[in-house]
């Protein structure tokens, strides 16, 4: 299970001023607690500052975090003018978050994925929008796989995001994406799937609980990556437990270790 | 989701002496808290007292609980000499827990299911044992459906139990039963599936957590009944949340109500 730590995002109230004022200690603390909690990638986003300031601030985030920690980053932007200089600074294999089938976005970001050999999140969206049904999502997933692998990008580098919509908008949306995940994993063996968990609970009370349970349901359908807050202890306990139950934890060693470290009994 | 409350079982340390001494108040309290927590059936089991005393004690449980509460019971015994008199006393539609393809068990219990028009839990087991693989389980499920419906028993009265084995014994067991549930629900539309949750966690620490997450995974595959402890608040919170995410709770009304009643924020 690949975990992308979502906390360092300028759309979050406490993060924006820290990025804007280049508060190194605050950002390093945010990075450190996500890494310690199990993040494989630390996502960095400076999108709210507009296209003029985003490149500089994204680069600052990459340099600041990698100067201190031996970790890799998820560069969270649709803007190639921010992604490219950040990639040039980045050490190790980065993740680009994200590409889609929107023409302009695809054409400007795909060459960066290919040339820098990054992992990439590929969203089921195109210039007509983000469809909410199973078959339209699946069709976009198929096009993404076909086009990206056609450019020589390996399946193992591609994380398809079927895009989760809030169940408060339509009560079928949660189930549809679960089915989509399973179909993608079955029909394109070797590709990965990823979701941003928190969309599912938008507009409902006690969103943590919905996100925590949706992760389990999605893992049950084959999801193998997620954008989430790894400092949410119950979310991570559920993840560890689901891995034991889904035969992703031989002899339940991780589960038993997590229990020994007090990470389950919350 | 049909919930069978498992607490009144003589194999449990605190229950056995209460059944043996016919402690009415204790048993009524156990029944009441399960009914209030959402049990559709209250399971009653007096199996540990041996075949001579079981009929009388099982009948006492039925009469005692139904004299006080307007509820239906799950008669938990393989022994027709206990089930039959209990059925004669029972008001409303009982559940027989459980039949299997073991010849003697099937031949003695099937007529009771048919003649009393009960619901029935039908375990994937026969005289050769309880197979642990997907295909053998599915074959037994198919035989159960064929034989029971051949006797005129309605699909809607049949709850197939694929039998959960502990993941501490073999780390594939949890996943196999999830796949079995989905196949049964797909291949025999109209039949129900049920599991006794707690077996999955046998031999591992912090079993609650495994049971709580396994319920979610099984619901994700279509499970529509479970034998569980409805007084486990987190288990029930997970159940309510999974229903909202799986399109089993229109407009998330139950979820929102559960939140309002403080049943989610534990």
Short mmCIF file of C-alpha atoms in Angstrom, two decimals:
data_model
loop_
_atom_site.label_atom_id
_atom_site.label_comp_id
_atom_site.label_asym_id
_atom_site.label_seq_id
_atom_site.Cartn_x
_atom_site.Cartn_y
_atom_site.Cartn_z
CA UNK A 1 0.00 0.00 0.00
CA UNK A 2 1.50 3.29 -1.12
CA UNK A 3 0.68 6.18 1.22
CA UNK A 4 0.81 9.77 0.02
CA UNK A 5 0.75 12.17 2.96
CA UNK A 6 -1.62 15.01 2.15
CA UNK A 7 -1.04 17.52 4.91
CA UNK A 8 1.34 20.02 3.26
CA UNK A 9 -1.29 21.59 1.05
CA UNK A 10 -1.67 25.35 0.79
CA UNK A 11 -5.45 25.04 0.66
CA UNK A 12 -5.28 24.10 4.34
CA UNK A 13 -5.69 26.94 6.80
CA UNK A 14 -2.60 26.28 8.92
CA UNK A 15 -0.35 25.40 6.00
CA UNK A 16 -0.88 28.44 3.75
CA UNK A 17 0.80 31.03 6.02
CA UNK A 18 3.69 28.64 6.78
CA UNK A 19 4.39 28.19 3.07
CA UNK A 20 3.99 31.88 2.31
CA UNK A 21 6.34 32.94 5.10
CA UNK A 22 8.72 30.04 4.38
CA UNK A 23 8.42 28.77 7.94
CA UNK A 24 11.03 26.02 7.68
CA UNK A 25 10.51 24.52 11.13
CA UNK A 26 6.76 24.25 10.75
CA UNK A 27 7.01 22.58 7.34
CA UNK A 28 9.73 20.20 8.51
CA UNK A 29 7.61 19.20 11.47
CA UNK A 30 4.67 18.51 9.15
CA UNK A 31 6.92 16.44 6.89
CA UNK A 32 8.52 14.55 9.77
CA UNK A 33 5.30 13.48 11.42
CA UNK A 34 3.93 12.18 8.14
CA UNK A 35 7.12 10.26 7.36
CA UNK A 36 7.17 8.77 10.85
CA UNK A 37 3.51 7.79 10.47
CA UNK A 38 4.26 5.85 7.31
CA UNK A 39 4.01 8.21 4.33
CA UNK A 40 5.82 6.83 1.26
CA UNK A 41 5.44 10.15 -0.55
CA UNK A 42 5.03 13.54 1.12
CA UNK A 43 2.67 15.62 -1.01
CA UNK A 44 3.57 19.30 -1.48
CA UNK A 45 1.12 21.86 -2.84
CA UNK A 46 1.52 25.62 -3.21
CA UNK A 47 -1.33 26.05 -5.66
CA UNK A 48 -3.28 28.73 -3.83
CA UNK A 49 -0.62 31.38 -4.37
CA UNK A 50 -1.29 31.69 -8.11
CA UNK A 51 0.85 30.79 -11.11
CA UNK A 52 3.43 33.52 -10.47
CA UNK A 53 4.45 32.50 -6.98
CA UNK A 54 3.72 28.75 -7.15
CA UNK A 55 6.98 27.68 -8.89
CA UNK A 56 9.20 29.39 -6.36
CA UNK A 57 7.23 28.17 -3.33
CA UNK A 58 6.96 24.59 -4.64
CA UNK A 59 10.73 24.56 -5.22
CA UNK A 60 11.27 25.92 -1.73
CA UNK A 61 9.15 23.09 -0.29
CA UNK A 62 11.09 20.43 -2.22
CA UNK A 63 14.48 21.78 -1.23
CA UNK A 64 13.56 22.44 2.39
CA UNK A 65 12.13 18.98 2.99
CA UNK A 66 14.74 16.99 1.06
CA UNK A 67 17.60 18.92 2.68
CA UNK A 68 16.48 17.47 6.01
CA UNK A 69 14.81 14.14 5.23
CA UNK A 70 15.68 11.21 3.04
CA UNK A 71 12.22 11.05 1.45
CA UNK A 72 10.50 11.48 -1.88
CA UNK A 73 7.79 13.97 -2.71
CA UNK A 74 4.50 14.14 -4.54
CA UNK A 75 4.46 17.35 -6.58
CA UNK A 76 0.85 18.44 -6.40
CA UNK A 77 0.09 20.83 -9.23
CA UNK A 78 -1.45 20.93 -12.72
CA UNK A 79 1.07 23.61 -13.65
CA UNK A 80 4.11 22.46 -15.67
CA UNK A 81 5.86 25.76 -14.92
CA UNK A 82 5.87 24.75 -11.24
CA UNK A 83 6.39 21.01 -11.73
CA UNK A 84 9.41 21.23 -14.04
CA UNK A 85 11.74 23.30 -11.83
CA UNK A 86 10.63 21.29 -8.81
CA UNK A 87 11.51 18.07 -10.63
CA UNK A 88 14.94 19.44 -11.47
CA UNK A 89 15.62 20.01 -7.79
CA UNK A 90 14.04 16.77 -6.57
CA UNK A 91 16.28 13.86 -5.54
CA UNK A 92 15.02 10.34 -6.23
CA UNK A 93 11.84 9.32 -8.04
CA UNK A 94 9.13 11.95 -7.63
CA UNK A 95 5.38 11.50 -8.04
CA UNK A 96 3.50 13.94 -10.25
CA UNK A 97 0.03 14.66 -8.82
CA UNK A 98 -1.59 14.77 -11.32
CA UNK A 99 -2.18 14.35 -15.01
CA UNK A 100 -5.56 13.85 -16.73
CA UNK A 101 -6.91 13.58 -20.25
CA UNK A 102 -7.57 17.33 -20.40
CA UNK A 103 -5.60 18.09 -23.55
CA UNK A 104 -3.54 21.00 -22.33
CA UNK A 105 -2.73 19.32 -19.03
CA UNK A 106 -1.84 16.01 -20.67
CA UNK A 107 0.36 17.51 -23.34
CA UNK A 108 2.34 19.67 -20.95
CA UNK A 109 2.79 17.14 -18.12
CA UNK A 110 3.18 13.83 -19.93
CA UNK A 111 6.67 14.68 -21.30
CA UNK A 112 7.81 15.47 -17.74
CA UNK A 113 6.56 12.10 -16.48
CA UNK A 114 8.34 10.36 -19.32
CA UNK A 115 11.58 12.33 -19.30
CA UNK A 116 12.06 12.38 -15.52
CA UNK A 117 10.85 8.79 -15.05
CA UNK A 118 8.43 9.77 -12.30
CA UNK A 119 5.42 8.01 -10.87
CA UNK A 120 2.19 9.71 -11.90
CA UNK A 121 -1.36 10.01 -10.65
CA UNK A 122 -3.69 9.95 -13.65
CA UNK A 123 -7.21 11.21 -13.02
CA UNK A 124 -10.31 9.94 -14.81
CA UNK A 125 -11.15 13.36 -16.26
CA UNK A 126 -10.98 14.99 -19.68
CA UNK A 127 -12.01 18.26 -21.28
CA UNK A 128 -15.65 17.27 -20.91
CA UNK A 129 -15.28 17.00 -17.13
CA UNK A 130 -15.21 14.33 -14.44
CA UNK A 131 -17.83 11.68 -15.16
CA UNK A 132 -19.49 10.08 -12.15
CA UNK A 133 -20.59 6.76 -13.68
CA UNK A 134 -18.75 3.44 -13.72
CA UNK A 135 -18.47 2.93 -17.46
CA UNK A 136 -17.37 6.50 -18.34
CA UNK A 137 -14.75 6.38 -15.57
CA UNK A 138 -13.53 3.03 -16.84
CA UNK A 139 -13.32 4.33 -20.40
CA UNK A 140 -11.11 7.22 -19.28
CA UNK A 141 -8.97 4.83 -17.23
CA UNK A 142 -8.47 2.71 -20.33
CA UNK A 143 -7.50 5.74 -22.44
CA UNK A 144 -5.02 6.89 -19.79
CA UNK A 145 -3.38 3.46 -19.63
CA UNK A 146 -3.24 3.20 -23.40
CA UNK A 147 -1.85 6.68 -23.99
CA UNK A 148 0.69 6.68 -21.16
CA UNK A 149 2.06 3.20 -21.89
CA UNK A 150 2.12 4.18 -25.58
CA UNK A 151 4.65 6.85 -24.59
CA UNK A 152 6.81 4.21 -22.92
CA UNK A 153 5.67 4.90 -19.37
CA UNK A 154 5.60 1.69 -17.33
CA UNK A 155 2.30 0.42 -15.90
CA UNK A 156 3.99 0.22 -12.50
CA UNK A 157 4.49 4.00 -12.56
CA UNK A 158 0.83 4.79 -13.20
CA UNK A 159 -1.69 5.40 -10.39
CA UNK A 160 -5.21 5.76 -11.79
CA UNK A 161 -7.47 7.97 -9.68
CA UNK A 162 -11.11 7.17 -10.46
CA UNK A 163 -12.10 10.37 -8.61
CA UNK A 164 -14.35 10.02 -5.59
CA UNK A 165 -17.42 12.25 -5.42
CA UNK A 166 -19.28 13.07 -2.18
CA UNK A 167 -21.99 10.59 -1.16
CA UNK A 168 -23.87 13.61 0.18
CA UNK A 169 -24.42 14.64 -3.46
CA UNK A 170 -25.56 11.22 -4.67
CA UNK A 171 -25.75 8.19 -2.41
CA UNK A 172 -24.55 5.85 -5.15
CA UNK A 173 -21.19 7.61 -5.61
CA UNK A 174 -19.28 5.67 -2.97
CA UNK A 175 -20.28 2.31 -4.35
CA UNK A 176 -19.60 3.29 -7.97
CA UNK A 177 -15.98 4.14 -7.24
CA UNK A 178 -15.48 0.86 -5.34
CA UNK A 179 -16.70 -1.01 -8.42
CA UNK A 180 -14.50 1.15 -10.64
CA UNK A 181 -11.41 0.34 -8.58
CA UNK A 182 -12.04 -3.38 -8.89
CA UNK A 183 -12.67 -3.19 -12.62
CA UNK A 184 -9.50 -1.14 -13.22
CA UNK A 185 -7.37 -3.55 -11.18
CA UNK A 186 -8.88 -6.52 -13.02
CA UNK A 187 -8.87 -5.15 -16.55
CA UNK A 188 -5.44 -3.45 -16.51
CA UNK A 189 -3.31 -5.81 -14.44
CA UNK A 190 -0.10 -4.15 -13.26
CA UNK A 191 -1.52 -0.63 -13.01
CA UNK A 192 -2.17 0.95 -9.60
CA UNK A 193 -5.24 2.73 -8.26
CA UNK A 194 -5.26 5.68 -5.89
CA UNK A 195 -7.96 7.83 -4.31
CA UNK A 196 -8.09 11.03 -2.35
CA UNK A 197 -10.19 9.71 0.50
CA UNK A 198 -11.67 12.81 1.97
CA UNK A 199 -13.92 13.79 -0.95
CA UNK A 200 -16.29 10.96 -0.17
CA UNK A 201 -17.40 12.52 3.10
CA UNK A 202 -17.78 16.14 1.98
CA UNK A 203 -20.95 17.71 3.41
CA UNK A 204 -21.52 15.07 6.09
CA UNK A 205 -20.82 15.14 9.82
CA UNK A 206 -17.89 13.33 11.44
CA UNK A 207 -15.99 12.97 8.19
CA UNK A 208 -13.07 11.09 9.77
CA UNK A 209 -15.27 8.06 10.36
CA UNK A 210 -16.48 7.94 6.74
CA UNK A 211 -12.94 8.31 5.41
CA UNK A 212 -11.62 5.61 7.76
CA UNK A 213 -14.24 3.09 6.63
CA UNK A 214 -14.09 4.05 2.95
CA UNK A 215 -10.37 3.27 2.93
CA UNK A 216 -11.12 -0.26 4.17
CA UNK A 217 -13.85 -0.78 1.56
CA UNK A 218 -11.58 0.48 -1.23
CA UNK A 219 -8.69 -1.74 -0.09
CA UNK A 220 -11.14 -4.64 -0.22
CA UNK A 221 -11.59 -3.92 -3.92
CA UNK A 222 -7.88 -3.78 -4.63
CA UNK A 223 -6.92 -0.14 -4.03
CA UNK A 224 -3.15 -0.06 -3.53
CA UNK A 225 -2.43 3.63 -2.93
CA UNK A 226 -4.16 6.49 -1.13
CA UNK A 227 -3.78 10.20 -0.56
CA UNK A 228 -4.54 10.60 3.11
CA UNK A 229 -3.50 12.06 6.43
CA UNK A 230 -1.15 9.44 7.90
CA UNK A 231 -1.27 11.15 11.30
CA UNK A 232 -4.92 10.04 11.60
CA UNK A 233 -4.18 7.14 13.92
CA UNK A 234 -7.44 5.29 13.51
CA UNK A 235 -7.20 5.53 9.73
CA UNK A 236 -3.75 3.95 9.87
CA UNK A 237 -4.91 1.30 12.37
CA UNK A 238 -7.71 0.37 9.99
CA UNK A 239 -5.23 0.21 7.12
CA UNK A 240 -2.90 -2.12 9.03
CA UNK A 241 -5.83 -4.30 10.09
CA UNK A 242 -7.28 -4.49 6.58
CA UNK A 243 -3.87 -5.56 5.25
CA UNK A 244 -3.80 -8.46 7.73
CA UNK A 245 -7.32 -9.53 6.74
CA UNK A 246 -6.63 -9.18 2.99
CA UNK A 247 -3.53 -11.38 2.96
CA UNK A 248 -1.15 -8.42 2.57
CA UNK A 249 0.66 -9.04 5.85
CA UNK A 250 2.34 -12.42 6.10
CA UNK A 251 1.86 -14.06 9.50
CA UNK A 252 0.15 -10.79 10.53
CA UNK A 253 3.56 -9.53 11.58
CA UNK A 254 2.82 -5.85 10.94
CA UNK A 255 -0.50 -6.15 12.72
CA UNK A 256 1.10 -7.78 15.75
CA UNK A 257 3.89 -5.19 15.76
CA UNK A 258 1.41 -2.31 15.48
CA UNK A 259 -0.47 -3.76 18.44
CA UNK A 260 2.75 -4.04 20.43
CA UNK A 261 3.48 -0.37 19.71
CA UNK A 262 0.02 0.68 20.92
CA UNK A 263 -1.07 1.76 17.45
CA UNK A 264 -4.34 -0.20 17.41
CA UNK A 265 -5.81 0.28 20.86
CA UNK A 266 -6.92 3.92 20.44
CA UNK B 1 -28.36 -5.97 7.23
CA UNK B 2 -29.71 -8.65 9.55
CA UNK B 3 -28.03 -8.65 12.94
CA UNK B 4 -27.97 -11.75 15.11
CA UNK B 5 -26.94 -10.89 18.67
CA UNK B 6 -24.48 -13.53 19.87
CA UNK B 7 -24.09 -12.80 23.56
CA UNK B 8 -26.46 -15.36 25.16
CA UNK B 9 -24.24 -18.35 24.51
CA UNK B 10 -23.47 -20.88 27.23
CA UNK B 11 -19.90 -21.22 25.99
CA UNK B 12 -19.33 -17.72 27.39
CA UNK B 13 -18.01 -17.56 30.94
CA UNK B 14 -20.56 -15.12 32.37
CA UNK B 15 -23.52 -16.64 30.54
CA UNK B 16 -23.16 -20.32 31.51
CA UNK B 17 -23.92 -19.91 35.25
CA UNK B 18 -26.81 -17.54 34.49
CA UNK B 19 -28.41 -20.11 32.20
CA UNK B 20 -27.75 -22.99 34.56
CA UNK B 21 -29.24 -21.17 37.55
CA UNK B 22 -32.07 -19.71 35.43
CA UNK B 23 -31.12 -16.17 36.40
CA UNK B 24 -34.03 -14.43 34.70
CA UNK B 25 -32.92 -10.87 35.37
CA UNK B 26 -29.42 -11.41 34.03
CA UNK B 27 -30.65 -13.07 30.85
CA UNK B 28 -33.31 -10.40 30.30
CA UNK B 29 -30.70 -7.70 30.68
CA UNK B 30 -28.48 -9.43 28.11
CA UNK B 31 -31.44 -9.70 25.73
CA UNK B 32 -32.55 -6.12 26.27
CA UNK B 33 -29.19 -4.53 25.62
CA UNK B 34 -28.80 -6.47 22.38
CA UNK B 35 -32.31 -5.57 21.19
CA UNK B 36 -31.72 -1.91 22.02
CA UNK B 37 -28.39 -2.01 20.17
CA UNK B 38 -30.08 -3.25 17.01
CA UNK B 39 -30.25 -7.07 17.11
CA UNK B 40 -32.88 -8.44 14.72
CA UNK B 41 -32.53 -11.92 16.21
CA UNK B 42 -31.32 -12.70 19.74
CA UNK B 43 -29.28 -15.90 19.58
CA UNK B 44 -29.78 -18.40 22.42
CA UNK B 45 -27.43 -21.29 23.05
CA UNK B 46 -27.43 -23.83 25.88
CA UNK B 47 -25.20 -26.32 24.15
CA UNK B 48 -22.56 -26.72 26.84
CA UNK B 49 -24.91 -28.46 29.26
CA UNK B 50 -25.11 -31.67 27.24
CA UNK B 51 -27.96 -33.25 25.31
CA UNK B 52 -29.97 -34.12 28.40
CA UNK B 53 -30.27 -30.64 29.86
CA UNK B 54 -30.09 -28.58 26.64
CA UNK B 55 -33.77 -28.94 25.59
CA UNK B 56 -35.11 -27.73 28.91
CA UNK B 57 -32.65 -24.84 29.20
CA UNK B 58 -33.14 -23.72 25.58
CA UNK B 59 -36.91 -23.74 26.12
CA UNK B 60 -36.46 -21.75 29.31
CA UNK B 61 -34.43 -19.14 27.40
CA UNK B 62 -37.08 -18.82 24.68
CA UNK B 63 -39.96 -18.51 27.12
CA UNK B 64 -38.15 -16.15 29.47
CA UNK B 65 -37.05 -13.73 26.76
CA UNK B 66 -40.26 -13.75 24.72
CA UNK B 67 -42.42 -13.34 27.85
CA UNK B 68 -40.75 -9.97 28.37
CA UNK B 69 -39.73 -8.75 24.91
CA UNK B 70 -41.43 -8.60 21.53
CA UNK B 71 -38.50 -10.14 19.68
CA UNK B 72 -37.55 -13.22 17.70
CA UNK B 73 -34.81 -15.68 18.54
CA UNK B 74 -32.03 -17.58 16.84
CA UNK B 75 -32.08 -21.15 18.19
CA UNK B 76 -28.43 -22.06 18.27
CA UNK B 77 -28.03 -25.83 18.37
CA UNK B 78 -27.37 -28.79 16.09
CA UNK B 79 -29.69 -30.88 18.27
CA UNK B 80 -33.23 -31.43 16.93
CA UNK B 81 -34.34 -32.65 20.37
CA UNK B 82 -33.61 -29.14 21.68
CA UNK B 83 -34.70 -27.19 18.59
CA UNK B 84 -38.12 -28.81 18.16
CA UNK B 85 -39.58 -28.07 21.61
CA UNK B 86 -38.05 -24.58 21.49
CA UNK B 87 -39.75 -23.97 18.13
CA UNK B 88 -43.08 -25.10 19.55
CA UNK B 89 -42.80 -22.46 22.26
CA UNK B 90 -41.40 -19.72 20.03
CA UNK B 91 -43.68 -16.88 18.88
CA UNK B 92 -43.06 -15.44 15.41
CA UNK B 93 -40.54 -16.59 12.81
CA UNK B 94 -37.51 -18.18 14.47
CA UNK B 95 -34.04 -18.65 12.98
CA UNK B 96 -32.43 -22.09 13.19
CA UNK B 97 -28.67 -21.78 13.74
CA UNK B 98 -27.66 -23.98 11.99
CA UNK B 99 -28.02 -26.70 9.42
CA UNK B 100 -25.21 -28.13 7.25
CA UNK B 101 -24.79 -30.91 4.72
CA UNK B 102 -23.72 -33.36 7.42
CA UNK B 103 -26.28 -36.07 6.67
CA UNK B 104 -27.61 -36.65 10.16
CA UNK B 105 -27.82 -32.93 10.91
CA UNK B 106 -29.45 -32.12 7.60
CA UNK B 107 -32.03 -34.89 7.78
CA UNK B 108 -33.09 -34.08 11.31
CA UNK B 109 -33.19 -30.27 11.06
CA UNK B 110 -34.39 -29.66 7.50
CA UNK B 111 -37.97 -30.87 8.23
CA UNK B 112 -38.14 -28.42 11.14
CA UNK B 113 -37.06 -25.51 8.92
CA UNK B 114 -39.66 -26.50 6.34
CA UNK B 115 -42.55 -27.31 8.67
CA UNK B 116 -42.13 -24.33 11.00
CA UNK B 117 -41.29 -21.91 8.15
CA UNK B 118 -38.18 -20.60 9.93
CA UNK B 119 -35.17 -18.75 8.64
CA UNK B 120 -32.08 -20.96 8.63
CA UNK B 121 -28.32 -20.56 8.71
CA UNK B 122 -26.78 -23.16 6.40
CA UNK B 123 -23.08 -23.80 6.91
CA UNK B 124 -20.68 -24.79 4.14
CA UNK B 125 -19.78 -28.10 5.80
CA UNK B 126 -20.54 -31.76 5.18
CA UNK B 127 -19.53 -35.13 6.60
CA UNK B 128 -16.05 -34.65 5.17
CA UNK B 129 -15.55 -31.47 7.20
CA UNK B 130 -15.32 -27.73 6.66
CA UNK B 131 -13.30 -26.98 3.54
CA UNK B 132 -11.19 -23.83 3.61
CA UNK B 133 -10.91 -23.16 -0.15
CA UNK B 134 -13.10 -20.96 -2.33
CA UNK B 135 -14.30 -23.57 -4.82
CA UNK B 136 -15.12 -26.31 -2.26
CA UNK B 137 -17.02 -23.75 -0.14
CA UNK B 138 -18.91 -22.58 -3.20
CA UNK B 139 -19.79 -26.14 -4.17
CA UNK B 140 -21.28 -26.77 -0.73
CA UNK B 141 -23.16 -23.46 -0.92
CA UNK B 142 -24.62 -24.56 -4.25
CA UNK B 143 -25.68 -27.95 -2.84
CA UNK B 144 -27.32 -26.27 0.15
CA UNK B 145 -29.28 -23.88 -2.05
CA UNK B 146 -30.34 -26.68 -4.39
CA UNK B 147 -31.39 -29.10 -1.65
CA UNK B 148 -33.17 -26.58 0.57
CA UNK B 149 -35.08 -24.90 -2.25
CA UNK B 150 -35.88 -28.38 -3.57
CA UNK B 151 -37.76 -28.94 -0.30
CA UNK B 152 -39.79 -25.80 -0.90
CA UNK B 153 -37.77 -23.54 1.40
CA UNK B 154 -37.63 -20.00 0.02
CA UNK B 155 -34.27 -18.47 -0.94
CA UNK B 156 -35.13 -15.49 1.23
CA UNK B 157 -35.18 -17.76 4.30
CA UNK B 158 -31.68 -19.15 3.68
CA UNK B 159 -28.52 -17.59 5.16
CA UNK B 160 -25.42 -19.30 3.80
CA UNK B 161 -22.48 -19.24 6.22
CA UNK B 162 -19.24 -19.79 4.26
CA UNK B 163 -17.46 -20.38 7.62
CA UNK B 164 -14.64 -18.05 8.52
CA UNK B 165 -11.36 -19.63 9.63
CA UNK B 166 -8.73 -17.80 11.70
CA UNK B 167 -6.16 -15.81 9.69
CA UNK B 168 -3.67 -16.80 12.39
CA UNK B 169 -3.86 -20.36 10.99
CA UNK B 170 -3.46 -19.37 7.34
CA UNK B 171 -3.10 -15.78 6.20
CA UNK B 172 -5.21 -16.38 3.07
CA UNK B 173 -8.35 -17.42 4.99
CA UNK B 174 -9.80 -13.94 5.44
CA UNK B 175 -9.56 -13.11 1.76
CA UNK B 176 -10.95 -16.47 0.62
CA UNK B 177 -14.16 -15.99 2.57
CA UNK B 178 -14.59 -12.45 1.19
CA UNK B 179 -14.36 -13.88 -2.32
CA UNK B 180 -16.75 -16.69 -1.37
CA UNK B 181 -19.35 -14.21 -0.09
CA UNK B 182 -19.27 -12.26 -3.35
CA UNK B 183 -19.53 -15.40 -5.47
CA UNK B 184 -22.47 -16.75 -3.44
CA UNK B 185 -24.33 -13.43 -3.68
CA UNK B 186 -23.67 -13.27 -7.43
CA UNK B 187 -24.32 -16.87 -8.36
CA UNK B 188 -27.41 -17.48 -6.19
CA UNK B 189 -29.28 -14.19 -6.34
CA UNK B 190 -31.88 -13.87 -3.60
CA UNK B 191 -30.03 -15.98 -1.03
CA UNK B 192 -28.43 -14.33 1.99
CA UNK B 193 -24.94 -14.70 3.43
CA UNK B 194 -23.99 -14.63 7.09
CA UNK B 195 -20.76 -14.97 9.03
CA UNK B 196 -19.80 -15.40 12.64
CA UNK B 197 -17.28 -12.59 12.74
CA UNK B 198 -15.12 -13.48 15.66
CA UNK B 199 -13.53 -16.64 14.24
CA UNK B 200 -11.39 -14.58 11.88
CA UNK B 201 -9.36 -13.09 14.72
CA UNK B 202 -8.82 -16.21 16.83
CA UNK B 203 -5.24 -16.43 18.10
CA UNK B 204 -4.38 -12.77 17.46
CA UNK B 205 -4.19 -9.80 19.81
CA UNK B 206 -6.84 -7.08 20.02
CA UNK B 207 -9.48 -9.20 18.32
CA UNK B 208 -12.14 -6.47 18.44
CA UNK B 209 -10.25 -4.44 15.86
CA UNK B 210 -9.95 -7.35 13.42
CA UNK B 211 -13.64 -8.21 13.79
CA UNK B 212 -14.66 -4.57 13.32
CA UNK B 213 -12.72 -4.24 10.08
CA UNK B 214 -13.62 -7.68 8.76
CA UNK B 215 -17.30 -6.79 9.01
CA UNK B 216 -16.70 -3.77 6.75
CA UNK B 217 -14.75 -5.84 4.22
CA UNK B 218 -17.45 -8.53 4.17
CA UNK B 219 -20.23 -5.94 3.74
CA UNK B 220 -18.24 -4.57 0.82
CA UNK B 221 -18.60 -7.98 -0.83
CA UNK B 222 -22.33 -8.19 -0.24
CA UNK B 223 -22.67 -9.81 3.18
CA UNK B 224 -26.19 -9.04 4.42
CA UNK B 225 -26.29 -10.72 7.84
CA UNK B 226 -23.86 -11.23 10.70
CA UNK B 227 -23.64 -12.99 14.03
CA UNK B 228 -22.01 -10.43 16.27
CA UNK B 229 -22.06 -8.58 19.56
CA UNK B 230 -24.29 -5.56 18.89
CA UNK B 231 -23.18 -3.94 22.13
CA UNK B 232 -19.72 -3.44 20.57
CA UNK B 233 -20.23 0.23 19.79
CA UNK B 234 -17.41 0.65 17.32
CA UNK B 235 -18.50 -2.44 15.42
CA UNK B 236 -21.98 -0.98 15.08
CA UNK B 237 -20.59 2.47 14.15
CA UNK B 238 -18.56 0.82 11.40
CA UNK B 239 -21.64 -1.04 10.21
CA UNK B 240 -23.72 2.16 10.01
CA UNK B 241 -20.89 3.96 8.21
CA UNK B 242 -20.34 1.13 5.71
CA UNK B 243 -24.06 1.15 4.92
CA UNK B 244 -23.90 4.86 4.06
CA UNK B 245 -20.86 4.31 1.83
CA UNK B 246 -22.36 1.24 0.14
CA UNK B 247 -25.61 2.92 -0.88
CA UNK B 248 -27.65 1.10 1.75
CA UNK B 249 -28.71 4.27 3.57
CA UNK B 250 -30.65 6.70 1.43
CA UNK B 251 -29.59 10.32 2.00
CA UNK B 252 -27.31 8.96 4.76
CA UNK B 253 -30.22 9.43 7.16
CA UNK B 254 -29.22 6.58 9.49
CA UNK B 255 -25.63 7.79 9.51
CA UNK B 256 -26.66 11.34 10.34
CA UNK B 257 -29.05 10.12 13.04
CA UNK B 258 -26.38 7.85 14.56
CA UNK B 259 -24.04 10.83 14.66
CA UNK B 260 -26.71 12.95 16.33
CA UNK B 261 -27.16 10.26 18.98
CA UNK B 262 -23.42 10.16 19.69
CA UNK B 263 -23.04 6.63 18.32
CA UNK B 264 -20.14 7.42 15.97
CA UNK B 265 -17.85 9.64 17.99
CA UNK B 266 -16.44 6.96 20.33
#
